[in-house]
Short mmCIF file of C-alpha atoms in Angstrom, two decimals:
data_model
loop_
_atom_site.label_atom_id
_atom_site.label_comp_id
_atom_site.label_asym_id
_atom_site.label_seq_id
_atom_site.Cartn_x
_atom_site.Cartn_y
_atom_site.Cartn_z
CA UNK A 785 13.89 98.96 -44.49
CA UNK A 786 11.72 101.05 -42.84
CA UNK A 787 7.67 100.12 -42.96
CA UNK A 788 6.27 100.36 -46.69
CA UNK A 789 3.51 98.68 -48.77
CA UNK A 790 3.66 95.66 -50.19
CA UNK A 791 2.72 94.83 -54.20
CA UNK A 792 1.24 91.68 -54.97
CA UNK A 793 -0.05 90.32 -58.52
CA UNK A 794 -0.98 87.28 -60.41
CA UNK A 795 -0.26 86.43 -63.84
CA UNK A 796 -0.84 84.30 -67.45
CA UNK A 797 -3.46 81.93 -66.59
CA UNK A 798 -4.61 81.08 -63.49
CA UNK A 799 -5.03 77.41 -61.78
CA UNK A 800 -6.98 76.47 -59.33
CA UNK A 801 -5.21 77.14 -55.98
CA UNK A 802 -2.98 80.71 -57.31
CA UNK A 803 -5.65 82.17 -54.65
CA UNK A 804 -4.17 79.96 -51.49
CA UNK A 805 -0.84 81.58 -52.64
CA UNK A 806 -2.66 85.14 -52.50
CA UNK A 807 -4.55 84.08 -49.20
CA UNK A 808 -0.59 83.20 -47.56
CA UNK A 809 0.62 86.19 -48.73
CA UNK A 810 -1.70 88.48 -47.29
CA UNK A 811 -2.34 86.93 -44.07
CA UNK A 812 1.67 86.46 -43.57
CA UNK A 813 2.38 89.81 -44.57
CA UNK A 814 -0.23 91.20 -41.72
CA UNK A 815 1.69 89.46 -39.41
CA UNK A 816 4.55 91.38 -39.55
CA UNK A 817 3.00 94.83 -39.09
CA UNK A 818 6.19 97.02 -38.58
CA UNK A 819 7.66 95.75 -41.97
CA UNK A 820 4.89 95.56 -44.09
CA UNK A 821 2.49 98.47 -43.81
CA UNK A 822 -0.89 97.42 -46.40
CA UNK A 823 -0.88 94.41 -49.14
CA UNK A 824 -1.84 96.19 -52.76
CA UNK A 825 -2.75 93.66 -55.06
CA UNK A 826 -2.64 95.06 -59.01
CA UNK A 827 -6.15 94.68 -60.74
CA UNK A 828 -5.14 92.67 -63.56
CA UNK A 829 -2.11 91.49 -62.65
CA UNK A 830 1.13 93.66 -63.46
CA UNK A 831 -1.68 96.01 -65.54
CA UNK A 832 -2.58 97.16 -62.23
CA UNK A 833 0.89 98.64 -61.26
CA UNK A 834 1.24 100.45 -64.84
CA UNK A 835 -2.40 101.49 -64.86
CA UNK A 836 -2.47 102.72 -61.30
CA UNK A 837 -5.63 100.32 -60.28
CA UNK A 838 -4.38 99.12 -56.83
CA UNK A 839 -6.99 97.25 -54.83
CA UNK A 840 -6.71 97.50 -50.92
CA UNK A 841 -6.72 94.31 -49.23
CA UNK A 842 -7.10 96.00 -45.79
CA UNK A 843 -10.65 96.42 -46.72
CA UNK A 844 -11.15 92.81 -46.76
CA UNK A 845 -11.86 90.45 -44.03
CA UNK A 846 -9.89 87.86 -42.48
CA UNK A 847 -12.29 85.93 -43.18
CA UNK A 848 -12.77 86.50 -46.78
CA UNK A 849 -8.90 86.58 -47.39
CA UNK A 850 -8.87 82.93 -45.96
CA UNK A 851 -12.02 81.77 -47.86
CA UNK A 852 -9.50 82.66 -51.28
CA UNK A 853 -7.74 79.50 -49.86
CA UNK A 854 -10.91 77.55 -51.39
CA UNK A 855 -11.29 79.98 -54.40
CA UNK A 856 -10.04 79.15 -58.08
CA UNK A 857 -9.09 81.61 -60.62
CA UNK A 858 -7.46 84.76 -60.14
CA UNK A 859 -9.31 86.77 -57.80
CA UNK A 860 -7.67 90.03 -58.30
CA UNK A 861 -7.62 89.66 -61.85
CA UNK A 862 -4.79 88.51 -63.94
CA UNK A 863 -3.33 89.08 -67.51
CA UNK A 864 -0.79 88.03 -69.87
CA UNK A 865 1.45 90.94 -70.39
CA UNK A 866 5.33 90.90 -70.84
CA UNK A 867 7.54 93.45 -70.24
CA UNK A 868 10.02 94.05 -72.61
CA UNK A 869 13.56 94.58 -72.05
CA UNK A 870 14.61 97.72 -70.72
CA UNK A 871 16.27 99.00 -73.51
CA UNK A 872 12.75 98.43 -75.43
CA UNK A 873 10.53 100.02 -73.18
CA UNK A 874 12.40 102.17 -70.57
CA UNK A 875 8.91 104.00 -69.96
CA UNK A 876 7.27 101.17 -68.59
CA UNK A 877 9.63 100.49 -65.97
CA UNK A 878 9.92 103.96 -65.26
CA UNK A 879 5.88 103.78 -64.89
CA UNK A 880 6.55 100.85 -62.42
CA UNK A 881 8.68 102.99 -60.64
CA UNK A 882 6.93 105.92 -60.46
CA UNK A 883 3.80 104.12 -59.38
CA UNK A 884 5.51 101.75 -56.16
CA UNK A 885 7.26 105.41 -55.32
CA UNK A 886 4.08 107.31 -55.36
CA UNK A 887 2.41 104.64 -52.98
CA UNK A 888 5.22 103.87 -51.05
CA UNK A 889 5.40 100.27 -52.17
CA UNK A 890 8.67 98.59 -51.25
CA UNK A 891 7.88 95.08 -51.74
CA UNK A 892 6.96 93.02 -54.77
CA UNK A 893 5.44 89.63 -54.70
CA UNK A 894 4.90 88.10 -58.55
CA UNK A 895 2.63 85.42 -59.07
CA UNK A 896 3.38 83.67 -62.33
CA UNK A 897 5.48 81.26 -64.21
CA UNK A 898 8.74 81.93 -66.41
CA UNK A 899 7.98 85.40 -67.67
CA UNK A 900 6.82 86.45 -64.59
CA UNK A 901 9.93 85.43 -62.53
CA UNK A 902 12.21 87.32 -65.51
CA UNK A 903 9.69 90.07 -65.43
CA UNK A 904 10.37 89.96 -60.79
CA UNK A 905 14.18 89.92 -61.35
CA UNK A 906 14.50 92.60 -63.96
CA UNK A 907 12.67 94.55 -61.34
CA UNK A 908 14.85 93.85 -59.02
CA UNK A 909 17.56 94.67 -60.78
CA UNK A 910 16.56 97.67 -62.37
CA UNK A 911 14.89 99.42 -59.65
CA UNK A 912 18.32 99.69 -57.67
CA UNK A 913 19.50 101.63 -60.93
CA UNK A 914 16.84 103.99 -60.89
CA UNK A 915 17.22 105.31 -57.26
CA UNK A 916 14.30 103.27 -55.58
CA UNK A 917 15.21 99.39 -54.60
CA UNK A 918 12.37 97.13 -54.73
CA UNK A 919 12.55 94.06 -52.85
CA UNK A 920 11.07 91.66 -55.58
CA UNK A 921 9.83 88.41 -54.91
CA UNK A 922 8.75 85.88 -57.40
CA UNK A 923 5.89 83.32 -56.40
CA UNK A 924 5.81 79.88 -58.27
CA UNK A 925 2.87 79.07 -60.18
CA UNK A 926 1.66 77.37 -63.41
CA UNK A 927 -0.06 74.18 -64.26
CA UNK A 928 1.96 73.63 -67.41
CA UNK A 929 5.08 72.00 -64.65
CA UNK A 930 7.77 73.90 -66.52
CA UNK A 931 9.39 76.47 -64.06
CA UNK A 932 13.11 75.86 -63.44
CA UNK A 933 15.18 74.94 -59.86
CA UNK A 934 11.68 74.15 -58.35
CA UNK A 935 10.58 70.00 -58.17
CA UNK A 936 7.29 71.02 -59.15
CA UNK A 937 4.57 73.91 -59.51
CA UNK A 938 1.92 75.44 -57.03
CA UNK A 939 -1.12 74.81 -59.76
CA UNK A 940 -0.14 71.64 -61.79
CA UNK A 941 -1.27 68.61 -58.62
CA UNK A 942 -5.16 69.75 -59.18
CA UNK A 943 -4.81 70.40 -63.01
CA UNK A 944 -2.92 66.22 -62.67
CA UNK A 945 -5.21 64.77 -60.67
CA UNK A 946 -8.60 66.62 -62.52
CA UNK A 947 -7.71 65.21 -65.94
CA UNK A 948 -6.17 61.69 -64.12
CA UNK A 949 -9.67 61.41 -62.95
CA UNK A 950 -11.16 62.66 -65.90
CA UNK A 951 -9.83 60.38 -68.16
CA UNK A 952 -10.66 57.67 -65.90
CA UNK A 953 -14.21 58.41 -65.27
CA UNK A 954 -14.53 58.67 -69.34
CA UNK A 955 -12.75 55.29 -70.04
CA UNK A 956 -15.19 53.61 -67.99
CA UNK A 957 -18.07 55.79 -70.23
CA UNK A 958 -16.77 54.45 -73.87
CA UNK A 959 -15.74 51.26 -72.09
CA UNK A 960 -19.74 50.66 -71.99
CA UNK A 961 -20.93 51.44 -75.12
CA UNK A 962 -17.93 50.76 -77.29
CA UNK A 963 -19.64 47.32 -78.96
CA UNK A 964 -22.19 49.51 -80.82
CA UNK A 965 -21.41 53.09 -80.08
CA UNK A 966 -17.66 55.14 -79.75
CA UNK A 967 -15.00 53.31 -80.91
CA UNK A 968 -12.02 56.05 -79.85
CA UNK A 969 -11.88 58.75 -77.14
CA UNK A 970 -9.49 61.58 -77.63
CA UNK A 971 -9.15 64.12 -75.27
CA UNK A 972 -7.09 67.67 -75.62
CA UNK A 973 -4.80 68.58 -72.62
CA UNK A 974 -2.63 71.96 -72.01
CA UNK A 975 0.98 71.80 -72.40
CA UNK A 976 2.61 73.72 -75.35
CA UNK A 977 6.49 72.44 -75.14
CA UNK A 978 5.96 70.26 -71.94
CA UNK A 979 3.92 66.78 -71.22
CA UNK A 980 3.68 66.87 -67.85
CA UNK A 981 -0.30 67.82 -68.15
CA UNK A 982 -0.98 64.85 -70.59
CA UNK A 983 1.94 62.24 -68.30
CA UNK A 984 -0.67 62.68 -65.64
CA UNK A 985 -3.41 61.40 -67.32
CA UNK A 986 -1.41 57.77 -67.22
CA UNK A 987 -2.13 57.59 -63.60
CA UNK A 988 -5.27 56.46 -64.09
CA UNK A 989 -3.66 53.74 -65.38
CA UNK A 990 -2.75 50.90 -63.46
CA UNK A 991 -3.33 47.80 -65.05
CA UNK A 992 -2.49 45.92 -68.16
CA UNK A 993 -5.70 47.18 -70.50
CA UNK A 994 -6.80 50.26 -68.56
CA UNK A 995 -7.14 54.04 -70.74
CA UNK A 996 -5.08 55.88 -71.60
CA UNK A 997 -3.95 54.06 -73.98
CA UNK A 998 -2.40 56.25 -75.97
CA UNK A 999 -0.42 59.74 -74.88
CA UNK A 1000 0.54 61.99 -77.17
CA UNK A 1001 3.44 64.08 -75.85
CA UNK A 1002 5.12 67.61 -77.17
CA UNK A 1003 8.29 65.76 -76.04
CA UNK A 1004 8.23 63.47 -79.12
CA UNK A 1005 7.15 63.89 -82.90
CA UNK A 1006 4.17 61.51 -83.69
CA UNK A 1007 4.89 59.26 -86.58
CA UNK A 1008 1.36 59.25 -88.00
CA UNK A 1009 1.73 55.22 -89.10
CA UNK A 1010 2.83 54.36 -85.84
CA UNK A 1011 0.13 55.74 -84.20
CA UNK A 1012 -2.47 54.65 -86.56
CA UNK A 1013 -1.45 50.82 -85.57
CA UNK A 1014 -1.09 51.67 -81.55
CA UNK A 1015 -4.86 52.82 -82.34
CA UNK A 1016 -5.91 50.10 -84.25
CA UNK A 1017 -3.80 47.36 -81.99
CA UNK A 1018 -5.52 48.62 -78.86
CA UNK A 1019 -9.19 48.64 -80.60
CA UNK A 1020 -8.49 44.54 -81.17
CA UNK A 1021 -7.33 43.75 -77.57
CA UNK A 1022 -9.44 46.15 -75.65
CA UNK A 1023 -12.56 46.89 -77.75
CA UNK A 1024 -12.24 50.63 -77.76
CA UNK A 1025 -9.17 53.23 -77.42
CA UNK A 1026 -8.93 56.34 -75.13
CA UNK A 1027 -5.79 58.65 -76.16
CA UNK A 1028 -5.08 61.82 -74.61
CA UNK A 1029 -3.28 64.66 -76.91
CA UNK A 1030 -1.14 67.73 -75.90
CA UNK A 1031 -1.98 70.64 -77.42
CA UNK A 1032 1.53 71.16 -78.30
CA UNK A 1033 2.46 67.90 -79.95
CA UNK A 1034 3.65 67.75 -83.28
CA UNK A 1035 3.98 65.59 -86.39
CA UNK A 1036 7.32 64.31 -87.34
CA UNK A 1037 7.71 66.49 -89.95
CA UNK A 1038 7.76 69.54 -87.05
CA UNK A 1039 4.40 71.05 -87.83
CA UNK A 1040 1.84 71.19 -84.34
CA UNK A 1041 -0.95 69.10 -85.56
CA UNK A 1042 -3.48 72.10 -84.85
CA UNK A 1043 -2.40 75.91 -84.58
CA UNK A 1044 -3.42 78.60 -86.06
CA UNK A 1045 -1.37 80.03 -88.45
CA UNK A 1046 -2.61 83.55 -88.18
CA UNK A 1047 -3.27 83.93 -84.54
CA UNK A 1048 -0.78 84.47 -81.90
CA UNK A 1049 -1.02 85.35 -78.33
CA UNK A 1050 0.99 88.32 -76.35
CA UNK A 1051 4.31 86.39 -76.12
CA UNK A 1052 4.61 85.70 -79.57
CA UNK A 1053 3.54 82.29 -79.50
CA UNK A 1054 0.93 80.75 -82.57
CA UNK A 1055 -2.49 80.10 -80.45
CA UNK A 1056 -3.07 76.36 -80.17
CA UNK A 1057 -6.24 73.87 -79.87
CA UNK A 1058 -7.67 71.80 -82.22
CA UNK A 1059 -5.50 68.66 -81.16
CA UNK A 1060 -8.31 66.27 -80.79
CA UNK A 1061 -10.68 67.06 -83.70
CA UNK A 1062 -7.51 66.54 -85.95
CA UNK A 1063 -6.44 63.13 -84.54
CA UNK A 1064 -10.29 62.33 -84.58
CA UNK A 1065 -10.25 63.16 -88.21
CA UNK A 1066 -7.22 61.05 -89.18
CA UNK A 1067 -8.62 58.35 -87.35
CA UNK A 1068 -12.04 58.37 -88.89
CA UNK A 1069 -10.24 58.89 -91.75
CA UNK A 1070 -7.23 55.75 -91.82
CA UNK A 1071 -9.70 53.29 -89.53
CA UNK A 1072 -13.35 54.60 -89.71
CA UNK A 1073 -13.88 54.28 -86.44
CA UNK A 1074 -16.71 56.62 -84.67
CA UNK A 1075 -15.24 58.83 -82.09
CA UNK A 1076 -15.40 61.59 -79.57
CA UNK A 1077 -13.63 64.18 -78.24
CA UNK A 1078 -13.36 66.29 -75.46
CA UNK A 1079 -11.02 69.74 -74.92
CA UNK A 1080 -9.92 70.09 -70.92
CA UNK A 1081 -9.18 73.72 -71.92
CA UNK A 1082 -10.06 75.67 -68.47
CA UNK A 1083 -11.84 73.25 -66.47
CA UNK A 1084 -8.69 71.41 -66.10
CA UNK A 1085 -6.81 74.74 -64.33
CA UNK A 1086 -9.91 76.14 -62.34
CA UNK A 1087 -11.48 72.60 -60.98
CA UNK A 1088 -11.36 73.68 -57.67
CA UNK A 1089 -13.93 70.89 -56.20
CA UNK A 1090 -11.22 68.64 -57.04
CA UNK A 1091 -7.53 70.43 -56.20
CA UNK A 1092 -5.21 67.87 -54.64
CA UNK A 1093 -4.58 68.30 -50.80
CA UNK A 1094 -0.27 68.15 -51.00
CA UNK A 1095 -0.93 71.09 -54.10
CA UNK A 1096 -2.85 73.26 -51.87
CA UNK A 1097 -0.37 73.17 -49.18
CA UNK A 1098 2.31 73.47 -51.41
CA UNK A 1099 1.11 76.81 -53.10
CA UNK A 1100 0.03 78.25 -49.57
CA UNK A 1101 3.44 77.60 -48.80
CA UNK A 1102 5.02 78.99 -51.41
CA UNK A 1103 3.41 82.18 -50.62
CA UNK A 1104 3.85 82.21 -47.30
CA UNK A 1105 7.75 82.05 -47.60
CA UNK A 1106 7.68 84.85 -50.08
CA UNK A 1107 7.02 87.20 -47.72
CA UNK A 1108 9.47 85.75 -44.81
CA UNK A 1109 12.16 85.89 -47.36
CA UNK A 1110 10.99 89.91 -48.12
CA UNK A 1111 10.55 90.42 -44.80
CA UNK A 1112 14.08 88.91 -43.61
CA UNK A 1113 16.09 91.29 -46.36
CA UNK A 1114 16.44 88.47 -49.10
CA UNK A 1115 15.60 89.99 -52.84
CA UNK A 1116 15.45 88.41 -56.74
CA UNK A 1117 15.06 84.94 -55.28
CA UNK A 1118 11.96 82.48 -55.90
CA UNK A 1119 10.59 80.37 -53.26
CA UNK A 1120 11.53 76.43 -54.79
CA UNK A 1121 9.53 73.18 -53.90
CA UNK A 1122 12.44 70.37 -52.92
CA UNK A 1123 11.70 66.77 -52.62
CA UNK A 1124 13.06 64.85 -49.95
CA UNK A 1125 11.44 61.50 -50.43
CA UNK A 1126 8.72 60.08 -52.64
CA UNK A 1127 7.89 56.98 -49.81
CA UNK A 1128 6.80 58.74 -47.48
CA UNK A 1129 6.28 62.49 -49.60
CA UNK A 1130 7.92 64.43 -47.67
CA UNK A 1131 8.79 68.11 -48.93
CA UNK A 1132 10.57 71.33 -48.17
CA UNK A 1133 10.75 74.55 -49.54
CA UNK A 1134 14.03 76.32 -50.34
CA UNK A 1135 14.93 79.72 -52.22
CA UNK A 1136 16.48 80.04 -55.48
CA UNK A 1137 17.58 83.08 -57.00
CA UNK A 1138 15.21 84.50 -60.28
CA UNK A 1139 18.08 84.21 -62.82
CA UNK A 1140 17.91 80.44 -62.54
CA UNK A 1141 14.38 80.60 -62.92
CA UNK A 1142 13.53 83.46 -65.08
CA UNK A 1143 12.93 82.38 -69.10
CA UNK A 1144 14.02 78.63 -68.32
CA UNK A 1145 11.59 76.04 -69.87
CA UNK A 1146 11.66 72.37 -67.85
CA UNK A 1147 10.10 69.98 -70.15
CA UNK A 1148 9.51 66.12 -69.31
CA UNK A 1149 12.91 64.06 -68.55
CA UNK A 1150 12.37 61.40 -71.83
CA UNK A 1151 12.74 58.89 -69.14
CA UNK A 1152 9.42 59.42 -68.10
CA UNK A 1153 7.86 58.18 -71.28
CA UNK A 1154 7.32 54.81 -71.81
CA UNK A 1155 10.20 53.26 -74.86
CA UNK A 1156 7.19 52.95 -76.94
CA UNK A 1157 6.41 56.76 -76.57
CA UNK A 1158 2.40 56.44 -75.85
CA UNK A 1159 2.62 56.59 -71.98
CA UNK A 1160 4.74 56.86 -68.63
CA UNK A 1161 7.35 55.07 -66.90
CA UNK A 1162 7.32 53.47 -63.45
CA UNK A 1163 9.76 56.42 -62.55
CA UNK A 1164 7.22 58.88 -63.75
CA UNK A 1165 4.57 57.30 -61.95
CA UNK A 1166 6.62 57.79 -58.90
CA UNK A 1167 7.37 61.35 -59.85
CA UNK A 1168 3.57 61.98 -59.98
CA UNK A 1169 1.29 60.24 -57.45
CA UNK A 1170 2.35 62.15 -54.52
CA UNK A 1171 1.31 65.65 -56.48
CA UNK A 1172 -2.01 64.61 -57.00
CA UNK A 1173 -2.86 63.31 -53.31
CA UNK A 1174 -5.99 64.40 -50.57
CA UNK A 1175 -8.42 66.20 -51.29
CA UNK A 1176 -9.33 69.90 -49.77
CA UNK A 1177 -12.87 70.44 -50.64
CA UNK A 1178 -14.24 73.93 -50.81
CA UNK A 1179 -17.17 74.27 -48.69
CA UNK A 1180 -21.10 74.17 -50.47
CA UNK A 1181 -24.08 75.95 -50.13
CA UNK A 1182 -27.01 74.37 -51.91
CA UNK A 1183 -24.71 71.88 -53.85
CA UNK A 1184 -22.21 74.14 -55.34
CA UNK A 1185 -19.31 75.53 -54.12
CA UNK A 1186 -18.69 78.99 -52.28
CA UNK A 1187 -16.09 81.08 -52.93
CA UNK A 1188 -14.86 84.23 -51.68
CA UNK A 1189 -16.16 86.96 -52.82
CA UNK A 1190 -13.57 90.58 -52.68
CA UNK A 1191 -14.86 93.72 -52.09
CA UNK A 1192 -12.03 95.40 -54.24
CA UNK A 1193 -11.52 98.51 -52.86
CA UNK A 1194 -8.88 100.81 -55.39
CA UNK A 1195 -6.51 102.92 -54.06
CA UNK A 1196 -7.07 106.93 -55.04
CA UNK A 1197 -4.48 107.69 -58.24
CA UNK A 1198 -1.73 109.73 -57.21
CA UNK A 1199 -0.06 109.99 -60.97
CA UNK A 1200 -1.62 112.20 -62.82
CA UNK A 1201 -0.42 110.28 -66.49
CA UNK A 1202 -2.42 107.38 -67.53
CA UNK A 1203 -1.08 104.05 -68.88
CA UNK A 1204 -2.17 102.65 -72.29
CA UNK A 1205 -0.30 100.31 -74.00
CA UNK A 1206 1.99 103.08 -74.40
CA UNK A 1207 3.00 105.33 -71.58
CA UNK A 1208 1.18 109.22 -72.32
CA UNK A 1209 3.57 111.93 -71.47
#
């Protein structure tokens, strides 16, 4: 392939290192100069393909592109947006199209989790139908743990070891004042179908005693009486009881324990949270114990100060292979984190085609929850601790953090149509 653009975007929500994947793939790309002519990343994710808002990374420093290596959130902008099929909504793939054709974009690097990779393959796939191949690249990322044919995800080590620490630091807070004060700590982790989010949080066990005591996973329906003694149990022995909840998990009876029943997000899916208010409530309810609560909700997936060292280099690397597979003629593949040893962690990184990946949900092996169903396994444990390891502070200026800051120059429109929801003729 003769030299053309590149397309790069990051979507659903962010984590905290989805930048060092955006920092490897435009400092790899400008390595290879007589493939790749300028990195485009989309303003708002895939919204800035179908809008036409293209920002020029050429306009921005070395420098600054390797200070997004320290930088949480999605500095580009990102969005949750799903494609529909082709047969659905032909226009918008034809807007696609139309758009990389117009700015001579022949590459396309997708930073996201399941839809994403289906939306990088159908791409793929498509474009070769409609008379201009795109060489289409999906980029692993999501804190949730879930993507298939990959041993873990660019996002979810920081997210781990954030709330692992989190949880610790608060056991030791109730821990102090539970004689006259809080009697139960709950707090609310992401993870609608998977566990993985609220698994971590058992790291900071490790002995008899220590919080969590209680996990509440999506994997398995929570029998309200059974829980209500596991409470109560651990109040007697240890004095107080920390419990961390998925957002996802359920009764027995198949009903979340908090979602909205009106409210839905772009994919479909009923908008969760509430987790911990309702467990507080049937607590204070069945026991009458005085609690607290906390929600992770974003500071788990942006805590930057904190990201894990191994989950840093892993989503650097990620991206960094993306564009060596492009660049080497390989198309519709992913670029797949392989372990080859937990003692020493030692890892590699292999490719995987986007079918395997693309709309395939990896939940928590049940042998990773303990037989009682309130925390991990020893294999678990094993599964996690190298994820969360190092540390790769950002540097500070005055005590806080600094992150790059992108001077976002847009490319000039070439199409005269505009994209709103619905593609104008």
């Amino acid at each position: 392939m003769s030299q053309k653009h590149a397309f790069y975007a990051q979507s659903g929500g962010v984590t905290a290192v989805i930048n060092a994947s955006a920092c490897a793939v435009i400092e790899t790309a400008r390595r290879y100069p007589d493939k790749i002519g300028k990195v485009y990343a989309g303003h708002n994710g895939i919204l800035g393909a179908l809008r036409e808002e293209l920002i020029d990374t050429s306009f921005e420093s070395d420098e600054t592109i390797g200070a997004l290596l320290r930088t949480p959130g999605g500095a580009f902008g990102s969005c949750r947006y799903k494609l529909k099929s082709f047969e659905e909504s032909e226009a918008e793939y034809r807007r696609l199209i139309d758009v990389f054709k117009a700015h001579n974009i022949g590459y396309f690097f997708y930073n996201g989790g399941n839809d994403s990779m289906d939306t990088a393959w159908k791409v793929s796939q498509l474009s070769e139908k409609m008379g201009y191949p795109i060489t289409c690249i999906g980029v692993p990322k999501t804190i949730d743990n879930d993507l298939a044919a990959t041993d873990n995800c660019p996002g979810f080590g920081s997210a781990a070891k954030y709330l692992a620490v989190s949880t610790k630091e608060a056991s030791h807070d109730i821990a102090s004042m539970c004689d006259t004060s809080t009697k139960v700590f709950v707090m609310e982790v992401m993870g609608r179908h998977a566990g993985w989010l609220a698994a971590a949080t058992g790291l900071a066990a490790r002995q008899s005693g220590d919080a969590p005591h209680v996990i509440v996973f999506p994997e398995l329906p929570l029998d309200r009486k059974k829980f209500l003694a596991k409470v109560q149990e651990t109040v007697n022995n240890e004095g107080y009881c920390v419990i961390v909840a998925s957002e996802g998990a359920k009764y027995d009876d198949g009903d979340f324990i908090s979602a909205s029943t009106t409210v839905v997000d772009s994919f479909g899916h009923q908008q969760l949270g509430g987790v911990a208010p309702a467990l507080c409530n049937l607590i204070k309810q069945e026991l009458g114990y005085k609690y607290h609560y906390a929600v992770a909700d974003y500071l788990q997936r942006s805590a930057r100060h904190i990201a894990s060292r191994v989950d840093v280099e892993q989503a650097y690397a990620v991206g960094k292979a993306a564009v060596e597979l492009a660049v080497t003629g390989h198309n519709a593949v992913m670029p797949a984190i392989v372990r080859e040893s937990d003692m020493p962690y030692r890892w590699a990184i292999k490719e995987v085609p986007l079918e395997q990946v693309a709309n395939f949900e990896r939940k928590m092996p049940l042998e990773f929850i303990s037989p009682d169903g309130f925390n991990i396994t020893r294999t678990c444990r094993e599964y996690l601790e190298p994820l969360i390891e190092g540390e790769e502070y950002p540097a500070y200026l005055n005590g806080l953090p600094r992150f790059a800051r992108l001077r976002k120059v847009f490319v000039d429109k070439k199409i005269e149509t505009s994209f709103t929801g619905d593609i104008e003729s």
